[in-house]
Short mmCIF file of C-alpha atoms in Angstrom, two decimals:
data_model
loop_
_atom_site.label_atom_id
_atom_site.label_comp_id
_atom_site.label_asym_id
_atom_site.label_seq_id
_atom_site.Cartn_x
_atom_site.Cartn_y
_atom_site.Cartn_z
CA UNK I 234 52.74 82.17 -126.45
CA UNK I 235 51.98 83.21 -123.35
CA UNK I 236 54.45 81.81 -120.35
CA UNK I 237 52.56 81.92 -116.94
CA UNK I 238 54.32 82.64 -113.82
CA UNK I 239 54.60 81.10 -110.82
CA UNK I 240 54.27 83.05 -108.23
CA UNK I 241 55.04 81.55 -104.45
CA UNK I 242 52.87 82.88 -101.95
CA UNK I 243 54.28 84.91 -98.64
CA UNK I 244 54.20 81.37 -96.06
CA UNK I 245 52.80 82.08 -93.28
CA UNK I 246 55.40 82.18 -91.12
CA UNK I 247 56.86 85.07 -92.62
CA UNK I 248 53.65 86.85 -92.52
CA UNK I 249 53.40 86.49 -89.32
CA UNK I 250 56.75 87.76 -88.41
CA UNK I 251 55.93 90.82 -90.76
CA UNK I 252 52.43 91.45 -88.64
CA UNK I 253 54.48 91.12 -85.36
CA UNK I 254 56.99 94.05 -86.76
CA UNK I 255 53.74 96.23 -87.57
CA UNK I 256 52.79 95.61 -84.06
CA UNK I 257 56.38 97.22 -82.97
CA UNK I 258 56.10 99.76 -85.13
CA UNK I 259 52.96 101.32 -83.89
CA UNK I 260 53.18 100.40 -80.31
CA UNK I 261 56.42 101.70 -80.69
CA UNK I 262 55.26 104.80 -82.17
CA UNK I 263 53.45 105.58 -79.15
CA UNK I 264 56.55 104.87 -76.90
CA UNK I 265 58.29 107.79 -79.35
CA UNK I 266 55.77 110.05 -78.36
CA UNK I 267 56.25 109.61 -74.75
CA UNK I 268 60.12 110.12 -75.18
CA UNK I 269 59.50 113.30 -77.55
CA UNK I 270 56.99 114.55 -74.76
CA UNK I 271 60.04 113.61 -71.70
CA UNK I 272 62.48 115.24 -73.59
CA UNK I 273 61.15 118.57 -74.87
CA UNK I 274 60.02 118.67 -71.44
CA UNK I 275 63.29 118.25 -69.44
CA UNK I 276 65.71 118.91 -72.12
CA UNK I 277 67.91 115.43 -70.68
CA UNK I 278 70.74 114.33 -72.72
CA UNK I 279 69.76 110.86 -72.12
CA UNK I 280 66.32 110.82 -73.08
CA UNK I 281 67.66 112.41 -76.10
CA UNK I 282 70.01 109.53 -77.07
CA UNK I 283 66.75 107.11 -75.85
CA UNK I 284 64.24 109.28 -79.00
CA UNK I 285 67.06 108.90 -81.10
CA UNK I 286 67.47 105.37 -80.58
CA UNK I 287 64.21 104.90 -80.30
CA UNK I 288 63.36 106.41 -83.91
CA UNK I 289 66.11 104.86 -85.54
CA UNK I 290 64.79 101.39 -84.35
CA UNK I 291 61.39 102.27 -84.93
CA UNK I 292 62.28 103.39 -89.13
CA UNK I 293 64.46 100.45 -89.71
CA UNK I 294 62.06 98.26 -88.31
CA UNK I 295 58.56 99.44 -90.50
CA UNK I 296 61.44 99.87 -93.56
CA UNK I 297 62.31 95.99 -93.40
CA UNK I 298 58.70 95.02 -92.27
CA UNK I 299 57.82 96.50 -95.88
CA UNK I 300 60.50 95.27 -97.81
CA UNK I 301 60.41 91.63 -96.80
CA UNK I 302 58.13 91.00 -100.19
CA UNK I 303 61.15 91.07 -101.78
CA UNK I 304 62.51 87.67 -101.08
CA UNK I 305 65.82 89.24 -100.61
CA UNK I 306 67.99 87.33 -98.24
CA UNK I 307 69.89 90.45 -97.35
CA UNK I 308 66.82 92.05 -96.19
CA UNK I 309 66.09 88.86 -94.29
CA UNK I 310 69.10 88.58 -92.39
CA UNK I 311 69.04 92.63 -91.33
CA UNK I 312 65.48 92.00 -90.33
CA UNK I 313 66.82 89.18 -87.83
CA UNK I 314 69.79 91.87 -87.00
CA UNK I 315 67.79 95.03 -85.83
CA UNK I 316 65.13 92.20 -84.03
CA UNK I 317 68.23 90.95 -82.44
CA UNK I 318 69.32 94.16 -81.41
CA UNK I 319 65.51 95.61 -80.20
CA UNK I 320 66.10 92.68 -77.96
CA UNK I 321 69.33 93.32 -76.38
CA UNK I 322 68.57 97.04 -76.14
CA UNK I 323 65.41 95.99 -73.66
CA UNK I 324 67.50 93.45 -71.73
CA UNK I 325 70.42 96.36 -71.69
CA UNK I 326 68.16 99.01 -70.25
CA UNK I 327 66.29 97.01 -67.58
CA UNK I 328 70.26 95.49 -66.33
CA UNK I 329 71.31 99.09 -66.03
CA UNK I 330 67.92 99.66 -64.34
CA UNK I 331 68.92 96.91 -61.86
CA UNK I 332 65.20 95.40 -63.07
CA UNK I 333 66.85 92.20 -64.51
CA UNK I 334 64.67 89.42 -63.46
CA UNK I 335 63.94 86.09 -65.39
CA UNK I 336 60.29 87.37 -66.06
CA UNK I 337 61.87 89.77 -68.42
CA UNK I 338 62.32 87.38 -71.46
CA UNK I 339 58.53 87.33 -71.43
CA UNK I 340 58.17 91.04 -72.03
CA UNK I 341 56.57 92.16 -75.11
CA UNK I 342 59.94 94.21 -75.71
CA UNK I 343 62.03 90.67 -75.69
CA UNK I 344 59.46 88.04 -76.92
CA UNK I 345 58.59 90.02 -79.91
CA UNK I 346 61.69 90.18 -81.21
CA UNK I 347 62.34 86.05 -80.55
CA UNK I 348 59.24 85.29 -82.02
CA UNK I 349 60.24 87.33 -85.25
CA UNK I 350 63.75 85.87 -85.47
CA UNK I 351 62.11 81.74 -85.10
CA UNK I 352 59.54 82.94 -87.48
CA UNK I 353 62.59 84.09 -89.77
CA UNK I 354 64.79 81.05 -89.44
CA UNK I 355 62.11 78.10 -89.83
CA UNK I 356 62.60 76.12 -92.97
CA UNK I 357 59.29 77.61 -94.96
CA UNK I 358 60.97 81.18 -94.26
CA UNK I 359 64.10 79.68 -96.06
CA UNK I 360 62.91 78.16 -98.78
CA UNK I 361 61.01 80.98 -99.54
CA UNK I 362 63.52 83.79 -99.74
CA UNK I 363 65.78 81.23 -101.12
CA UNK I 364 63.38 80.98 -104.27
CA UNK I 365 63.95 83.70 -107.17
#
């Protein structure tokens, strides 16, 4: 006999989160290219740490976009991590900037990321990845 599997489908919470990390990835792509054009043209340290940074981020973040089919908790949870941490690194930058003001958490660059982590944490996203 022939056992049929059930097979949950992606809730839409989680594919929205996933959409929302495709968005960073290719507007973020495009921020790359303006740090690889700063730097090769000024040769500054800092905007060297900023690409590096910057890619790192940017791979991590298309890596776990992908891999969240998996249903792996892990996966989940370092999603919510480097979110967390694209984030901070925005609210870091524009403090040592001195262009900290309130209308900051409604950047792209901070919103993004808490929409991604609520969209991660709601009880559909849970049961989901908690199913094997």
């Amino acid at each position: 006999m022939t056992e049929t599997l059930k097979r949950t489908e992606m809730p839409i919470t989680v594919r929205v989160a996933r959409f929302i990390m495709t968005l960073q990835v290719a507007f973020g792509l495009v921020g790359l290219a303006w740090a690889i054009f700063a730097f090769f043209s000024t040769f500054h340290l800092g905007i060297g740490l900023i690409l590096a940074a910057t890619a790192t981020l940017l791979t991590l973040t298309g890596l776990l976009a992908e891999r969240l089919r998996r249903r792996s908790d892990r996966i989940r949870w370092a999603a919510i991590a480097v979110q967390v941490v694209l984030a901070a690194t925005t609210v870091t930058f524009k403090a040592v900037d001195r262009e900290l003001y309130p209308s900051v958490m409604f950047d792209a660059d901070v919103l993004g990321p808490a929409i991604v982590i609520t969209l991660l944490l709601v009880p559909p996203a849970w049961r989901w990845f908690d199913r094997r």
